[in-house]
PDB file of C-alpha atoms in Angstrom:
ATOM      1  CA  MET A   1       0.365  -0.197   0.273  1.00 56.00           C
ATOM      2  CA  THR A   2       1.216   3.475  -0.949  1.00 61.00           C
ATOM      3  CA  THR A   3       0.029   6.442   0.499  1.00 63.00           C
ATOM      4  CA  THR A   4      -0.136   9.513  -1.197  1.00 64.00           C
ATOM      5  CA  PRO A   5       1.968  13.073  -0.053  1.00 56.00           C
ATOM      6  CA  PRO A   6      -0.021  15.231   1.951  1.00 57.00           C
ATOM      7  CA  ALA A   7      -0.952  18.778  -0.761  1.00 58.00           C
ATOM      8  CA  SER A   8       0.045  21.288   1.610  1.00 55.00           C
ATOM      9  CA  PRO A   9       3.411  21.445   3.159  1.00 58.00           C
ATOM     10  CA  ALA A  10       2.561  21.202   6.170  1.00 57.00           C
ATOM     11  CA  GLY A  11      -0.003  18.275   5.752  1.00 57.00           C
ATOM     12  CA  ARG A  12      -3.488  19.997   6.476  1.00 57.00           C
ATOM     13  CA  SER A  13      -5.714  20.760   3.906  1.00 61.00           C
ATOM     14  CA  ARG A  14      -7.678  23.313   5.614  1.00 61.00           C
ATOM     15  CA  PRO A  15      -6.190  26.162   7.991  1.00 59.00           C
ATOM     16  CA  ALA A  16      -5.460  25.666  11.239  1.00 59.00           C
ATOM     17  CA  ARG A  17      -7.982  26.219  14.371  1.00 60.00           C
ATOM     18  CA  ASP A  18      -8.107  29.375  16.518  1.00 61.00           C
ATOM     19  CA  ARG A  19      -6.567  28.598  20.102  1.00 64.00           C
ATOM     20  CA  ARG A  20      -6.309  31.248  21.404  1.00 68.00           C
ATOM     21  CA  GLY A  21      -8.470  33.692  19.712  1.00 66.00           C
ATOM     22  CA  ARG A  22      -6.294  35.144  17.492  1.00 66.00           C
ATOM     23  CA  GLY A  23      -6.469  33.585  14.192  1.00 63.00           C
ATOM     24  CA  LEU A  24      -9.048  33.511  11.878  1.00 60.00           C
ATOM     25  CA  ARG A  25     -12.873  34.748  11.943  1.00 60.00           C
ATOM     26  CA  GLY A  26     -16.543  33.958  11.784  1.00 60.00           C
ATOM     27  CA  PRO A  27     -18.442  36.487   9.464  1.00 60.00           C
ATOM     28  CA  LEU A  28     -17.704  39.938   9.924  1.00 60.00           C
ATOM     29  CA  ALA A  29     -21.550  40.710   9.814  1.00 63.00           C
ATOM     30  CA  TRP A  30     -24.453  38.934  11.546  1.00 66.00           C
ATOM     31  CA  PRO A  31     -27.025  37.895   8.624  1.00 67.00           C
ATOM     32  CA  PRO A  32     -29.958  39.967  10.051  1.00 67.00           C
ATOM     33  CA  VAL A  33     -32.105  37.118  11.468  1.00 68.00           C
ATOM     34  CA  PRO A  34     -35.295  37.958  13.166  1.00 65.00           C
ATOM     35  CA  THR A  35     -34.241  37.965  16.403  1.00 67.00           C
ATOM     36  CA  MET A  36     -31.049  39.449  16.375  1.00 71.00           C
ATOM     37  CA  THR A  37     -33.666  43.159  15.606  1.00 78.00           C
ATOM     38  CA  THR A  38     -33.375  45.175  17.962  1.00 85.00           C
ATOM     39  CA  ARG A  39     -37.079  46.798  19.811  1.00 88.00           C
ATOM     40  CA  ARG A  40     -36.691  49.909  17.747  1.00 92.00           C
ATOM     41  CA  ASP A  41     -36.321  48.388  14.602  1.00 92.00           C
ATOM     42  CA  ARG A  42     -39.538  45.901  14.995  1.00 92.00           C
ATOM     43  CA  PHE A  43     -41.826  49.705  16.212  1.00 95.00           C
ATOM     44  CA  ASP A  44     -40.327  50.680  13.549  1.00 95.00           C
ATOM     45  CA  ASP A  45     -41.783  48.159  11.140  1.00 95.00           C
ATOM     46  CA  LEU A  46     -44.950  48.393  12.799  1.00 95.00           C
ATOM     47  CA  VAL A  47     -45.789  52.216  12.213  1.00 96.00           C
ATOM     48  CA  LEU A  48     -44.788  51.902   8.805  1.00 95.00           C
ATOM     49  CA  ALA A  49     -47.027  49.141   8.132  1.00 95.00           C
ATOM     50  CA  ALA A  50     -49.819  50.687  10.159  1.00 95.00           C
ATOM     51  CA  ALA A  51     -48.255  53.491   7.640  1.00 93.00           C
ATOM     52  CA  GLU A  52     -49.152  51.511   4.794  1.00 94.00           C
ATOM     53  CA  ARG A  53     -52.882  50.904   5.499  1.00 93.00           C
ATOM     54  CA  ALA A  54     -54.189  54.177   6.447  1.00 91.00           C
ATOM     55  CA  ARG A  55     -52.687  55.262   3.226  1.00 90.00           C
ATOM     56  CA  PRO A  56     -55.524  54.884   1.390  1.00 90.00           C
ATOM     57  CA  TRP A  57     -57.731  56.647   4.007  1.00 88.00           C
ATOM     58  CA  LEU A  58     -56.203  59.418   3.497  1.00 86.00           C
ATOM     59  CA  GLY A  59     -56.109  59.846  -0.186  1.00 82.00           C
ATOM     60  CA  SER A  60     -54.068  61.889  -2.398  1.00 80.00           C
ATOM     61  CA  ARG A  61     -55.863  65.645  -0.508  1.00 82.00           C
ATOM     62  CA  HIS A  62     -53.755  64.363   2.326  1.00 83.00           C
ATOM     63  CA  GLY A  63     -51.452  62.416   0.951  1.00 80.00           C
ATOM     64  CA  ASP A  64     -48.173  63.990   1.514  1.00 85.00           C
ATOM     65  CA  ILE A  65     -48.492  63.923   5.492  1.00 89.00           C
ATOM     66  CA  SER A  66     -45.250  61.327   6.494  1.00 92.00           C
ATOM     67  CA  PHE A  67     -44.469  59.430   9.807  1.00 94.00           C
ATOM     68  CA  ALA A  68     -41.840  60.071  12.090  1.00 94.00           C
ATOM     69  CA  VAL A  69     -41.295  57.515  15.082  1.00 96.00           C
ATOM     70  CA  GLU A  70     -39.688  59.703  18.012  1.00 94.00           C
ATOM     71  CA  GLU A  71     -38.113  58.363  21.464  1.00 94.00           C
ATOM     72  CA  VAL A  72     -40.099  60.290  23.912  1.00 90.00           C
ATOM     73  CA  PRO A  73     -42.359  63.796  23.852  1.00 87.00           C
ATOM     74  CA  PRO A  74     -40.632  66.918  24.379  1.00 82.00           C
ATOM     75  CA  ASP A  75     -41.095  68.460  27.383  1.00 78.00           C
ATOM     76  CA  ASP A  76     -43.641  71.392  27.142  1.00 72.00           C
ATOM     77  CA  PRO A  77     -47.335  70.164  25.241  1.00 66.00           C
ATOM     78  CA  ALA A  78     -49.004  71.735  22.876  1.00 65.00           C
ATOM     79  CA  ALA A  79     -51.515  74.656  24.943  1.00 67.00           C
ATOM     80  CA  TRP A  80     -54.928  72.133  23.484  1.00 64.00           C
ATOM     81  CA  GLU A  81     -52.989  68.759  24.924  1.00 63.00           C
ATOM     82  CA  VAL A  82     -53.891  67.537  28.447  1.00 64.00           C
ATOM     83  CA  ARG A  83     -51.453  67.149  30.697  1.00 59.00           C
ATOM     84  CA  ALA A  84     -51.435  62.819  30.020  1.00 66.00           C
ATOM     85  CA  THR A  85     -48.625  61.702  28.223  1.00 74.00           C
ATOM     86  CA  SER A  86     -48.689  62.108  24.603  1.00 84.00           C
ATOM     87  CA  LEU A  87     -48.140  59.161  22.446  1.00 91.00           C
ATOM     88  CA  GLY A  88     -48.978  60.335  19.169  1.00 92.00           C
ATOM     89  CA  ARG A  89     -48.748  63.550  17.801  1.00 90.00           C
ATOM     90  CA  LEU A  90     -49.549  66.115  14.410  1.00 88.00           C
ATOM     91  CA  VAL A  91     -46.950  68.273  14.412  1.00 88.00           C
ATOM     92  CA  GLY A  92     -45.992  70.875  11.056  1.00 83.00           C
ATOM     93  CA  THR A  93     -47.851  73.179   8.983  1.00 78.00           C
ATOM     94  CA  ARG A  94     -50.826  72.661   6.723  1.00 75.00           C
ATOM     95  CA  SER A  95     -47.787  71.720   3.691  1.00 76.00           C
ATOM     96  CA  GLU A  96     -46.325  70.243   5.843  1.00 84.00           C
ATOM     97  CA  ARG A  97     -47.413  67.633   8.584  1.00 88.00           C
ATOM     98  CA  ARG A  98     -46.603  65.053  10.024  1.00 93.00           C
ATOM     99  CA  ILE A  99     -47.550  62.654  12.100  1.00 93.00           C
ATOM    100  CA  VAL A 100     -45.314  61.397  14.823  1.00 94.00           C
ATOM    101  CA  ILE A 101     -45.569  58.428  16.556  1.00 96.00           C
ATOM    102  CA  TYR A 102     -43.666  57.545  20.681  1.00 95.00           C
ATOM    103  CA  ARG A 103     -42.071  54.906  21.073  1.00 95.00           C
ATOM    104  CA  ARG A 104     -41.442  54.898  24.901  1.00 95.00           C
ATOM    105  CA  PRO A 105     -44.421  55.410  26.008  1.00 93.00           C
ATOM    106  CA  VAL A 106     -46.750  53.489  23.366  1.00 95.00           C
ATOM    107  CA  GLU A 107     -43.738  50.724  24.875  1.00 94.00           C
ATOM    108  CA  ALA A 108     -44.868  51.173  28.591  1.00 93.00           C
ATOM    109  CA  ARG A 109     -48.295  51.485  27.811  1.00 93.00           C
ATOM    110  CA  ALA A 110     -48.081  47.894  26.236  1.00 92.00           C
ATOM    111  CA  GLY A 111     -48.198  44.491  28.022  1.00 86.00           C
ATOM    112  CA  SER A 112     -46.587  42.569  24.736  1.00 90.00           C
ATOM    113  CA  GLN A 113     -45.351  43.026  21.129  1.00 88.00           C
ATOM    114  CA  SER A 114     -48.954  41.901  20.039  1.00 91.00           C
ATOM    115  CA  GLU A 115     -50.211  45.335  21.803  1.00 95.00           C
ATOM    116  CA  VAL A 116     -47.738  47.741  21.082  1.00 95.00           C
ATOM    117  CA  ALA A 117     -49.273  46.082  17.767  1.00 95.00           C
ATOM    118  CA  ALA A 118     -52.631  47.050  18.331  1.00 95.00           C
ATOM    119  CA  LEU A 119     -52.030  50.279  20.530  1.00 95.00           C
ATOM    120  CA  ILE A 120     -49.689  51.290  17.425  1.00 95.00           C
ATOM    121  CA  ARG A 121     -52.179  51.199  15.562  1.00 94.00           C
ATOM    122  CA  ASP A 122     -54.991  52.746  17.075  1.00 94.00           C
ATOM    123  CA  VAL A 123     -52.900  56.077  17.914  1.00 94.00           C
ATOM    124  CA  VAL A 124     -52.315  56.186  14.004  1.00 94.00           C
ATOM    125  CA  ALA A 125     -56.168  56.049  13.186  1.00 93.00           C
ATOM    126  CA  GLU A 126     -56.934  58.447  16.110  1.00 93.00           C
ATOM    127  CA  GLN A 127     -54.373  60.954  14.212  1.00 92.00           C
ATOM    128  CA  VAL A 128     -55.196  59.564  10.754  1.00 91.00           C
ATOM    129  CA  ALA A 129     -59.789  60.850  11.517  1.00 92.00           C
ATOM    130  CA  LEU A 130     -57.967  63.513  13.183  1.00 90.00           C
ATOM    131  CA  VAL A 131     -56.557  65.405  10.406  1.00 88.00           C
ATOM    132  CA  LEU A 132     -59.889  63.851   8.392  1.00 88.00           C
ATOM    133  CA  GLY A 133     -61.668  65.961  10.866  1.00 88.00           C
ATOM    134  CA  VAL A 134     -63.849  61.886  11.317  1.00 90.00           C
ATOM    135  CA  PRO A 135     -64.225  59.956  14.741  1.00 90.00           C
ATOM    136  CA  PRO A 136     -61.977  57.898  15.536  1.00 87.00           C
ATOM    137  CA  ASP A 137     -64.061  55.044  15.186  1.00 88.00           C
ATOM    138  CA  GLU A 138     -65.121  54.851  11.402  1.00 89.00           C
ATOM    139  CA  ILE A 139     -60.790  54.378  10.669  1.00 86.00           C
ATOM    140  CA  SER A 140     -59.778  50.939  10.616  1.00 85.00           C
ATOM    141  CA  LEU A 141     -56.512  49.710  10.233  1.00 77.00           C
TER     142      LEU A 141
END
């Protein structure tokens, strides 16, 4: 029986294992798996989904309204707002309006991820109803 000589000078076909943490490393960027998304990313995705469901209600007349997410509401509430913590707000002038959803108060008020999604839909529906001048019960997202 004859043996064939090894292909590499050291006799190995693959790199040596990393014994002390200074050798080959894993991928530089992890694959985007759902478990690695942050709460902020999940919240942004939920707001985007609610905004897309609200677009047909806004129509072309109010199509210029944008949606945004901020961490907390400002310290100085508007004069017409009650003292309770605001979950969302319609800001801007008639030409540049924006519906802002506040992440921390929404997450604090909701208990689970499904409640966060439902509360986001309710807040977006309430703000869209404010724009359209109709009761919030008429808007279903």
